[in-house]
Short mmCIF file of C-alpha atoms (C1' of nucleotides) in Angstrom, two decimals:
data_model
loop_
_atom_site.label_atom_id
_atom_site.label_comp_id
_atom_site.label_asym_id
_atom_site.label_seq_id
_atom_site.Cartn_x
_atom_site.Cartn_y
_atom_site.Cartn_z
CA MET A 1 -1.44 15.21 30.30
CA THR A 2 -3.50 13.34 27.90
CA ALA A 3 -6.82 14.00 26.05
CA ALA A 4 -8.63 14.67 29.43
CA GLY A 5 -9.16 18.09 30.68
CA THR A 6 -9.09 19.39 34.32
CA GLU A 7 -12.29 17.53 35.20
CA HIS A 8 -11.93 14.64 37.51
CA VAL A 9 -12.27 11.29 35.69
CA SER A 10 -11.86 7.77 36.94
CA ARG A 11 -9.00 5.79 35.96
CA ASP A 12 -11.09 3.32 33.85
CA GLU A 13 -12.59 6.32 32.22
CA ARG A 14 -9.22 7.78 31.33
CA ARG A 15 -8.00 4.39 30.13
CA ARG A 16 -10.96 4.22 27.80
CA ARG A 17 -10.58 7.71 26.51
CA THR A 18 -7.07 7.35 25.52
CA GLU A 19 -7.66 4.06 24.09
CA ALA A 20 -10.25 5.59 21.89
CA ALA A 21 -8.02 8.47 21.12
CA ILE A 22 -5.32 6.13 19.91
CA LEU A 23 -7.70 4.18 17.83
CA GLU A 24 -9.03 7.30 16.27
CA ALA A 25 -5.62 8.56 15.57
CA ALA A 26 -4.61 5.21 14.12
CA ARG A 27 -7.68 4.92 11.81
CA ALA A 28 -6.98 8.35 10.56
CA LEU A 29 -3.51 7.86 9.75
CA PHE A 30 -3.83 4.33 8.35
CA ALA A 31 -6.44 6.06 6.10
CA GLU A 32 -4.46 8.85 4.90
CA THR A 33 -1.04 7.55 4.44
CA GLY A 34 -1.21 3.83 4.49
CA PHE A 35 0.12 1.11 7.19
CA GLU A 36 3.69 1.58 6.13
CA ARG A 37 3.85 5.24 6.30
CA ALA A 38 1.82 5.38 9.40
CA THR A 39 4.45 4.99 12.16
CA ILE A 40 3.60 4.17 15.64
CA ARG A 41 5.34 7.45 16.65
CA ALA A 42 3.19 9.39 14.45
CA VAL A 43 0.05 7.95 15.69
CA ALA A 44 1.14 8.42 19.32
CA ALA A 45 1.88 11.99 18.63
CA SER A 46 -1.41 12.49 17.05
CA ALA A 47 -3.17 10.89 19.96
CA GLY A 48 -0.94 13.12 22.36
CA VAL A 49 0.65 9.99 24.04
CA ASP A 50 3.91 8.26 24.35
CA PRO A 51 4.64 5.79 21.57
CA ALA A 52 5.43 3.15 24.16
CA LEU A 53 1.57 3.30 25.47
CA VAL A 54 0.52 2.44 22.24
CA MET A 55 2.47 -0.78 22.31
CA GLN A 56 1.32 -1.43 26.00
CA TYR A 57 -2.26 -1.05 24.94
CA PHE A 58 -2.20 -2.99 21.61
CA GLY A 59 0.80 -5.16 21.81
CA SER A 60 2.17 -4.65 18.22
CA LYS A 61 1.47 -2.47 15.27
CA ASP A 62 -0.35 -5.30 13.38
CA ASN A 63 -2.85 -5.48 16.39
CA LEU A 64 -3.47 -1.97 16.37
CA PHE A 65 -4.06 -2.29 12.65
CA ALA A 66 -6.52 -5.04 13.14
CA ALA A 67 -8.40 -3.23 15.88
CA ALA A 68 -8.66 -0.04 13.70
CA THR A 69 -9.99 -1.83 10.78
CA ARG A 70 -12.27 -4.29 12.37
CA TRP A 71 -15.35 -4.62 10.30
CA SER A 72 -18.97 -5.87 11.11
CA ARG A 73 -21.63 -6.85 8.81
CA GLU A 74 -24.40 -5.38 11.05
CA HIS A 75 -25.34 -2.62 8.77
CA VAL A 76 -25.16 -4.21 5.40
CA SER A 77 -28.63 -3.44 4.28
CA VAL A 78 -27.97 -5.19 0.80
CA LEU A 79 -28.20 -8.49 2.75
CA ASP A 80 -31.65 -8.04 3.80
CA ALA A 81 -33.01 -6.04 0.70
CA PRO A 82 -35.38 -7.71 -1.60
CA ARG A 83 -34.26 -8.69 -4.96
CA SER A 84 -35.28 -5.57 -6.89
CA GLN A 85 -33.77 -3.42 -4.23
CA VAL A 86 -30.33 -4.78 -4.32
CA PRO A 87 -28.70 -2.49 -6.48
CA ALA A 88 -30.07 0.70 -4.80
CA ALA A 89 -29.33 -1.13 -1.36
CA ALA A 90 -25.57 -1.79 -2.48
CA ILE A 91 -24.91 1.97 -3.39
CA ALA A 92 -26.67 3.17 -0.37
CA ASP A 93 -24.43 0.85 1.87
CA LEU A 94 -21.43 2.40 0.18
CA PHE A 95 -22.63 5.89 0.98
CA GLU A 96 -23.69 5.00 4.66
CA THR A 97 -20.12 3.53 5.11
CA PHE A 98 -18.24 6.50 3.93
CA GLU A 99 -20.41 9.33 4.43
CA GLY A 100 -22.83 8.28 7.08
CA PRO A 101 -22.47 8.80 10.81
CA GLY A 102 -19.73 6.74 12.51
CA GLY A 103 -17.05 8.05 10.52
CA ARG A 104 -15.56 6.81 7.35
CA GLU A 105 -12.00 6.39 8.75
CA GLY A 106 -12.28 2.82 9.77
CA ALA A 107 -13.65 1.61 6.38
CA ALA A 108 -11.01 4.01 4.45
CA ALA A 109 -8.33 2.59 6.52
CA LEU A 110 -9.14 -1.09 5.51
CA MET A 111 -9.77 -0.01 1.87
CA ARG A 112 -6.38 2.00 1.77
CA ASN A 113 -4.51 -1.04 2.50
CA CYS A 114 -6.38 -3.75 1.07
CA LEU A 115 -3.70 -4.08 -1.83
CA THR A 116 -0.70 -3.90 0.21
CA HIS A 117 -1.29 -5.17 3.69
CA PRO A 118 -1.69 -9.04 3.82
CA GLU A 119 -4.26 -8.97 6.58
CA ALA A 120 -6.56 -6.13 5.30
CA ASN A 121 -6.37 -7.85 1.71
CA ARG A 122 -7.58 -10.95 3.33
CA THR A 123 -10.24 -9.25 5.39
CA LEU A 124 -11.56 -7.29 2.55
CA ARG A 125 -11.75 -10.01 0.29
CA ASP A 126 -12.97 -12.90 2.42
CA ASP A 127 -14.89 -11.03 5.19
CA VAL A 128 -16.45 -8.19 3.11
CA MET A 129 -16.53 -8.80 -0.56
CA CYS A 130 -17.08 -12.61 -0.48
CA SER A 131 -19.21 -12.64 2.37
CA VAL A 132 -21.51 -10.14 1.01
CA ALA A 133 -21.32 -11.22 -2.59
CA SER A 134 -22.55 -14.78 -1.66
CA GLY A 135 -25.54 -13.35 0.27
CA VAL A 136 -26.43 -11.22 -2.61
CA ALA A 137 -25.94 -14.13 -5.01
CA GLU A 138 -28.39 -16.09 -2.96
CA THR A 139 -31.01 -13.14 -3.15
CA ILE A 140 -30.78 -12.59 -6.95
CA GLY A 141 -30.46 -16.40 -7.89
CA GLY A 142 -30.50 -17.58 -11.56
CA GLU A 143 -27.43 -18.68 -13.65
CA ASP A 144 -24.03 -17.36 -12.93
CA ALA A 145 -25.49 -15.59 -9.79
CA GLU A 146 -22.15 -15.82 -7.99
CA LEU A 147 -20.31 -14.11 -10.81
CA ARG A 148 -23.18 -11.42 -11.35
CA ALA A 149 -23.08 -10.63 -7.60
CA GLY A 150 -19.36 -10.56 -7.58
CA LEU A 151 -19.26 -8.12 -10.46
CA MET A 152 -21.84 -6.06 -8.71
CA ALA A 153 -19.54 -5.92 -5.62
CA ALA A 154 -16.39 -5.05 -8.05
CA CYS A 155 -18.28 -2.12 -9.25
CA ILE A 156 -19.40 -0.79 -5.93
CA MET A 157 -15.86 -1.12 -4.91
CA GLY A 158 -14.60 0.62 -7.89
CA LEU A 159 -17.04 3.28 -7.01
CA GLY A 160 -15.71 3.60 -3.40
CA LEU A 161 -12.25 3.66 -4.49
CA SER A 162 -12.71 6.24 -7.33
CA ARG A 163 -14.63 8.51 -5.15
CA TYR A 164 -13.24 8.23 -1.72
CA LEU A 165 -9.68 7.17 -2.17
CA LEU A 166 -8.45 8.20 -5.71
CA GLN A 167 -10.69 11.02 -5.59
CA ILE A 168 -11.45 11.08 -9.60
CA PRO A 169 -12.79 14.38 -9.66
CA ALA A 170 -15.83 13.68 -11.84
CA VAL A 171 -16.75 10.88 -9.39
CA ALA A 172 -15.81 12.48 -6.10
CA THR A 173 -17.86 15.71 -6.70
CA ALA A 174 -20.83 14.26 -8.15
CA SER A 175 -24.16 14.44 -5.64
CA ARG A 176 -25.18 11.30 -4.22
CA ALA A 177 -28.17 11.60 -6.06
CA ASP A 178 -26.65 11.73 -9.32
CA VAL A 179 -24.64 8.85 -8.76
CA GLU A 180 -27.51 6.72 -7.62
CA ARG A 181 -29.42 7.85 -10.62
CA LEU A 182 -26.89 6.84 -13.04
CA LEU A 183 -25.30 3.70 -11.49
CA GLU A 184 -28.49 1.89 -10.42
CA PRO A 185 -29.64 1.14 -13.91
CA ALA A 186 -26.24 -0.32 -14.59
CA LEU A 187 -26.17 -2.66 -11.70
CA CYS A 188 -29.91 -3.72 -12.44
CA ALA A 189 -28.38 -4.96 -15.73
CA LEU A 190 -26.49 -7.43 -13.52
CA LEU A 191 -29.71 -8.83 -11.69
CA ASP A 192 -30.52 -11.03 -14.76
CA ALA A 193 -28.19 -12.92 -16.92
CA PRO A 194 -28.67 -11.67 -20.55
CA GLU A 195 -29.75 -14.35 -22.90
CA ARG A 196 -26.99 -16.44 -24.46
CA PRO A 197 -26.29 -15.34 -28.02
CA ALA A 198 -27.91 -17.81 -30.46
CA GLY A 199 -26.89 -21.27 -28.92
CA MET B 1 28.30 -13.22 -13.73
CA THR B 2 25.10 -11.82 -14.46
CA ALA B 3 22.03 -12.89 -16.54
CA ALA B 4 23.88 -13.50 -19.87
CA GLY B 5 25.09 -16.96 -20.57
CA THR B 6 28.46 -18.03 -21.90
CA GLU B 7 27.99 -16.37 -25.38
CA HIS B 8 30.07 -13.30 -26.18
CA VAL B 9 27.82 -10.11 -25.89
CA SER B 10 28.99 -6.48 -26.32
CA ARG B 11 29.34 -4.10 -23.05
CA ASP B 12 26.09 -2.21 -24.49
CA GLU B 13 24.09 -5.20 -25.00
CA ARG B 14 25.22 -6.43 -21.47
CA ARG B 15 23.86 -3.19 -20.01
CA ARG B 16 20.65 -3.47 -21.73
CA ARG B 17 20.16 -7.12 -20.61
CA THR B 18 20.91 -6.37 -16.84
CA GLU B 19 18.84 -3.25 -16.89
CA ALA B 20 15.84 -5.11 -18.51
CA ALA B 21 16.42 -7.89 -15.77
CA ILE B 22 16.30 -5.32 -12.92
CA LEU B 23 13.27 -3.64 -14.54
CA GLU B 24 11.32 -7.21 -14.85
CA ALA B 25 12.27 -8.18 -11.14
CA ALA B 26 11.32 -4.71 -9.83
CA ARG B 27 7.92 -4.81 -11.70
CA ALA B 28 7.28 -8.33 -10.39
CA LEU B 29 8.14 -7.39 -6.87
CA PHE B 30 6.26 -4.34 -6.62
CA ALA B 31 3.31 -5.95 -8.50
CA GLU B 32 3.29 -8.85 -5.76
CA THR B 33 4.03 -7.29 -2.44
CA GLY B 34 3.91 -3.59 -2.91
CA PHE B 35 6.47 -0.52 -2.87
CA GLU B 36 7.45 -0.48 0.70
CA ARG B 37 7.73 -4.35 1.22
CA ALA B 38 9.84 -4.69 -2.00
CA THR B 39 13.20 -3.79 -1.27
CA ILE B 40 15.85 -2.82 -3.37
CA ARG B 41 17.91 -5.81 -2.04
CA ALA B 42 15.11 -8.23 -3.00
CA VAL B 43 14.89 -6.76 -6.40
CA ALA B 44 18.53 -6.98 -6.92
CA ALA B 45 18.69 -10.65 -5.69
CA SER B 46 15.74 -11.61 -7.90
CA ALA B 47 17.78 -10.06 -10.97
CA GLY B 48 20.91 -11.82 -9.73
CA VAL B 49 22.51 -8.52 -9.26
CA ASP B 50 24.23 -6.49 -6.46
CA PRO B 51 21.74 -3.97 -4.79
CA ALA B 52 24.23 -1.11 -5.39
CA LEU B 53 24.08 -1.73 -9.04
CA VAL B 54 20.34 -0.86 -8.95
CA MET B 55 21.24 2.36 -7.45
CA GLN B 56 23.82 3.06 -9.88
CA TYR B 57 21.21 2.36 -12.78
CA PHE B 58 18.09 4.03 -11.63
CA GLY B 59 19.45 6.55 -9.00
CA SER B 60 16.73 5.95 -6.37
CA LYS B 61 13.89 3.43 -5.30
CA ASP B 62 11.40 6.08 -6.45
CA ASN B 63 13.19 6.42 -9.98
CA LEU B 64 13.26 2.43 -10.23
CA PHE B 65 9.49 2.71 -9.41
CA ALA B 66 8.52 5.37 -11.85
CA ALA B 67 10.48 3.51 -14.47
CA ALA B 68 8.78 0.15 -13.74
CA THR B 69 5.38 1.50 -13.77
CA ARG B 70 5.54 3.82 -16.83
CA TRP B 71 2.30 3.64 -18.81
CA SER B 72 1.43 4.87 -22.12
CA ARG B 73 -1.99 5.27 -23.57
CA GLU B 74 -0.96 3.79 -26.88
CA HIS B 75 -3.13 0.59 -26.66
CA VAL B 76 -6.26 1.98 -24.98
CA SER B 77 -8.67 1.07 -27.75
CA VAL B 78 -11.68 2.49 -25.92
CA LEU B 79 -10.33 5.88 -27.09
CA ASP B 80 -10.96 5.04 -30.66
CA ALA B 81 -13.95 2.87 -30.35
CA PRO B 82 -17.31 4.16 -31.68
CA ARG B 83 -19.93 5.16 -29.28
CA SER B 84 -21.81 2.00 -29.12
CA GLN B 85 -18.55 -0.21 -28.74
CA VAL B 86 -17.14 1.84 -25.67
CA PRO B 87 -18.31 -0.77 -23.16
CA ALA B 88 -17.00 -3.83 -25.16
CA ALA B 89 -13.64 -1.92 -25.88
CA ALA B 90 -13.29 -0.76 -22.21
CA ILE B 91 -13.46 -4.43 -20.93
CA ALA B 92 -11.10 -5.56 -23.64
CA ASP B 93 -8.65 -3.18 -22.75
CA LEU B 94 -8.59 -4.32 -19.31
CA PHE B 95 -8.22 -7.93 -20.45
CA GLU B 96 -5.48 -6.99 -22.88
CA THR B 97 -3.70 -5.05 -20.09
CA PHE B 98 -3.56 -7.78 -17.54
CA GLU B 99 -3.81 -11.03 -19.75
CA GLY B 100 -2.55 -9.94 -23.22
CA PRO B 101 0.90 -10.17 -24.34
CA GLY B 102 3.64 -7.88 -22.82
CA GLY B 103 2.79 -8.90 -19.45
CA ARG B 104 0.49 -7.57 -16.60
CA GLU B 105 3.45 -6.92 -14.40
CA GLY B 106 3.51 -3.26 -15.12
CA ALA B 107 -0.13 -2.30 -14.73
CA ALA B 108 -0.18 -4.68 -11.66
CA ALA B 109 2.62 -2.95 -9.95
CA LEU B 110 0.98 0.55 -10.78
CA MET B 111 -2.27 -0.53 -9.51
CA ARG B 112 -1.12 -2.51 -6.33
CA ASN B 113 0.46 0.78 -5.24
CA CYS B 114 -2.11 3.15 -6.36
CA LEU B 115 -3.62 3.62 -2.83
CA THR B 116 -0.49 3.95 -0.76
CA HIS B 117 2.44 5.54 -3.05
CA PRO B 118 1.72 9.13 -3.92
CA GLU B 119 3.23 8.99 -7.50
CA ALA B 120 1.45 5.84 -8.24
CA ASN B 121 -1.85 7.37 -6.75
CA ARG B 122 -1.26 10.51 -8.94
CA THR B 123 -0.40 8.57 -12.05
CA LEU B 124 -3.45 6.33 -12.08
CA ARG B 125 -5.68 9.10 -11.27
CA ASP B 126 -4.58 11.81 -13.59
CA ASP B 127 -2.77 10.00 -16.38
CA VAL B 128 -4.92 6.86 -16.49
CA MET B 129 -8.35 7.25 -15.08
CA CYS B 130 -9.08 10.98 -15.82
CA SER B 131 -7.26 11.00 -19.07
CA VAL B 132 -9.13 7.97 -20.35
CA ALA B 133 -12.50 9.04 -18.98
CA SER B 134 -12.47 12.36 -20.23
CA GLY B 135 -11.86 10.99 -23.95
CA VAL B 136 -14.61 8.47 -23.16
CA ALA B 137 -17.01 11.30 -22.07
CA GLU B 138 -16.27 13.33 -25.33
CA THR B 139 -17.47 9.97 -27.33
CA ILE B 140 -20.28 9.18 -25.27
CA GLY B 141 -21.71 12.74 -24.88
CA GLY B 142 -24.94 13.77 -23.68
CA GLU B 143 -25.78 14.78 -20.19
CA ASP B 144 -23.45 14.08 -17.32
CA ALA B 145 -21.00 12.47 -19.91
CA GLU B 146 -18.24 12.93 -17.44
CA LEU B 147 -19.87 11.42 -14.64
CA ARG B 148 -21.10 8.43 -16.59
CA ALA B 149 -17.63 8.07 -18.11
CA GLY B 150 -16.05 8.07 -14.62
CA LEU B 151 -18.44 5.66 -13.40
CA MET B 152 -17.65 3.37 -16.17
CA ALA B 153 -13.83 3.63 -15.55
CA ALA B 154 -14.86 3.00 -11.71
CA CYS B 155 -16.56 -0.23 -12.73
CA ILE B 156 -13.63 -1.27 -15.10
CA MET B 157 -11.08 -0.54 -12.13
CA GLY B 158 -13.24 -2.47 -9.71
CA LEU B 159 -13.26 -5.37 -11.96
CA GLY B 160 -9.44 -5.34 -12.31
CA LEU B 161 -8.93 -4.94 -8.69
CA SER B 162 -11.45 -7.81 -7.78
CA ARG B 163 -10.02 -10.12 -10.58
CA TYR B 164 -6.33 -9.59 -10.57
CA LEU B 165 -5.18 -7.87 -7.20
CA LEU B 166 -7.77 -8.89 -4.63
CA GLN B 167 -8.67 -12.13 -6.48
CA ILE B 168 -12.25 -12.44 -5.52
CA PRO B 169 -12.73 -16.27 -6.44
CA ALA B 170 -16.00 -15.73 -8.14
CA VAL B 171 -14.51 -12.97 -10.53
CA ALA B 172 -11.17 -14.18 -10.76
CA THR B 173 -11.89 -17.56 -12.04
CA ALA B 174 -14.70 -16.65 -14.42
CA SER B 175 -13.79 -17.03 -18.02
CA ARG B 176 -13.42 -13.77 -20.21
CA ALA B 177 -16.42 -14.54 -22.25
CA ASP B 178 -18.53 -14.72 -19.23
CA VAL B 179 -17.36 -11.48 -17.76
CA GLU B 180 -17.73 -9.69 -21.24
CA ARG B 181 -21.30 -11.26 -21.64
CA LEU B 182 -22.64 -10.10 -18.01
CA LEU B 183 -20.69 -6.89 -17.58
CA GLU B 184 -20.97 -5.27 -21.04
CA PRO B 185 -25.02 -4.75 -20.57
CA ALA B 186 -24.17 -3.04 -17.39
CA LEU B 187 -21.86 -0.63 -18.79
CA CYS B 188 -24.17 -0.10 -21.84
CA ALA B 189 -26.58 1.21 -19.11
CA LEU B 190 -24.07 3.99 -18.47
CA LEU B 191 -24.12 5.11 -22.20
CA ASP B 192 -27.24 7.05 -22.03
CA ALA B 193 -28.52 9.00 -18.85
CA PRO B 194 -31.71 7.55 -17.75
CA GLU B 195 -34.85 9.85 -17.94
CA ARG B 196 -35.26 12.06 -14.88
CA PRO B 197 -37.91 11.03 -12.75
CA ALA B 198 -40.95 13.05 -13.63
CA GLY B 199 -39.74 16.56 -13.57
"C1'" DG C 1 -3.28 7.71 55.20
"C1'" DG C 2 -0.33 4.20 53.75
"C1'" DG C 3 0.46 0.61 50.67
"C1'" DT C 4 -0.57 -0.84 46.14
"C1'" DT C 5 -2.11 -0.66 41.48
"C1'" DC C 6 -1.75 1.03 36.83
"C1'" DA C 7 -1.70 4.58 33.27
"C1'" DC C 8 1.95 6.94 31.59
"C1'" DT C 9 6.70 8.14 30.26
"C1'" DC C 10 11.85 7.90 29.37
"C1'" DT C 11 15.77 5.53 27.39
"C1'" DA C 12 17.60 2.44 24.82
"C1'" DC C 13 18.16 -1.56 21.47
"C1'" DA C 14 18.46 -4.62 17.36
"C1'" DG C 15 17.46 -4.84 12.88
"C1'" DG C 16 16.45 -3.32 8.33
"C1'" DC C 17 16.40 0.15 5.19
"C1'" DG C 18 18.16 3.33 1.12
"C1'" DT C 19 22.29 4.98 -0.26
"C1'" DT C 20 27.31 5.83 -0.81
"C1'" DG C 21 32.16 5.47 -2.40
"C1'" DA C 22 36.08 2.74 -2.96
"C1'" DC C 23 37.34 -1.12 -5.32
"C1'" DC C 24 37.91 -4.98 -9.08
"C1'" DC C 25 38.25 -6.89 -13.78
"C1'" DG C 26 36.73 -7.74 -18.33
"C1'" DT C 27 36.12 -5.21 -22.44
"C1'" DC C 28 37.18 -1.59 -25.67
"C1'" DC C 29 40.05 1.88 -28.46
"C1'" DA C 30 44.48 3.66 -30.35
"C1'" DT D 1 49.45 -4.43 -26.50
"C1'" DG D 2 48.74 -1.06 -23.14
"C1'" DG D 3 46.11 2.30 -20.92
"C1'" DA D 4 41.42 3.82 -20.17
"C1'" DC D 5 36.71 3.15 -19.90
"C1'" DG D 6 32.82 1.12 -17.39
"C1'" DG D 7 29.84 -2.65 -15.81
"C1'" DG D 8 29.70 -4.84 -11.52
"C1'" DT D 9 30.83 -5.83 -6.48
"C1'" DC D 10 31.88 -5.15 -1.57
"C1'" DA D 11 31.64 -3.20 2.83
"C1'" DA D 12 29.74 0.20 5.30
"C1'" DC D 13 27.25 4.53 6.93
"C1'" DG D 14 23.31 6.73 8.96
"C1'" DC D 15 18.55 6.84 9.54
"C1'" DC D 16 14.31 5.24 11.10
"C1'" DT D 17 11.51 1.76 12.39
"C1'" DG D 18 9.02 -1.59 15.87
"C1'" DT D 19 9.68 -2.84 20.35
"C1'" DA D 20 11.30 -3.91 25.40
"C1'" DG D 21 12.19 -2.57 30.15
"C1'" DA D 22 12.67 -0.06 33.97
"C1'" DG D 23 10.91 3.86 36.20
"C1'" DT D 24 7.39 7.65 38.03
"C1'" DG D 25 3.75 9.90 40.22
"C1'" DA D 26 -1.25 10.10 40.59
"C1'" DA D 27 -5.45 7.45 41.46
"C1'" DC D 28 -7.50 3.94 44.16
"C1'" DC D 29 -8.49 0.69 47.94
"C1'" DC D 30 -8.70 -0.84 53.04
#
DNA sequence: GGGTTCACTCTACAGGCGTTGACCCGTCCA
DNA sequence: TGGACGGGTCAACGCCTGTAGAGTGAACCC
């Protein structure tokens, strides 16, 4: 018996359900314990399924990880935000990613492993950080735009890490409103390059 | 034959040298590939030593990791900085830690594993972030001091991650002066709480 | 309603891991 | 100078991992 109940379900529907159950279990485990400690056996057990079935569905553990951490830049509002709204939109994007509907597990799984899993590292750097930062750089423009956008992305990532993964108490327990109120002015300072000191 | 040359060295000196060689190799590997992928065999090979010797010296892989990532808050200048110098000192501390003398490997090893190794997670959160942030909070004072200090620490950590571990190009290749010039104003915005919007 | 498909399971393998205990041999002390 | 100490090595164990292949029974199609 698998996830389904006693009702009748078609074979296709069963397949879709168990695949989703495996993916969900994988996301949760990858996000909680990291890639190496999240064994295929544990994922399968959590999904109520035989380990071999996971292999059959996804081919390898790396494929499973790739499927569990797939990222799309669809809902990245900062890319469409006007210049003055970039800081607020960047913060909002982080909150939506981790606290919005759709679940944080996918993003958390990617972030949790971005320092130790080569593919997660590459994905977060190239497909997320660089991709978004270069879009933001175009929006904000001016001298050092790339670096200022990169620093903004770095601060946002630092916030995400501190709040959702490391769970620094002061940062993790603060309300969204407080974080927005305090951090937005800081990011706004990155919109414009400060005047060079007496040159 | 181990790391020593042909000169005569006392037994104690030999012991100290090989222990240091093992620690250095461990730090480098933990920092590069992470705890799980850095095998004891690889550490031993890199130190030019038998794997069993590593066990004999450190007892277990976890002990070796703890020894390789030991952290002290001795050279954290931000804790002694006057209020207005806190942002500059915080940035300087990061640069000194990763680019100063003494080598970045220890800090990198701790940071690389802070998301996937439980003990590294705890150490970075409690002994580094919380400890420093609460000191900074006392210095800057005012409303939401804990949260503002935590956000500052988060931004600094985001910078460290982006520059030294993820190696986001724009952030990793920038000069120290440019990073300081652009980021300091942003952190200064966290020194004081912005006025509450009309209330 | 019988053959076929396919989701699913069972069992097993090969390799790599941390860890161990017995063993060697140069250095130290009496 | 001889025995003992201890740094260092060797070979091996037991465990856990990702993965493979044969097998099973219910759902599907004609």
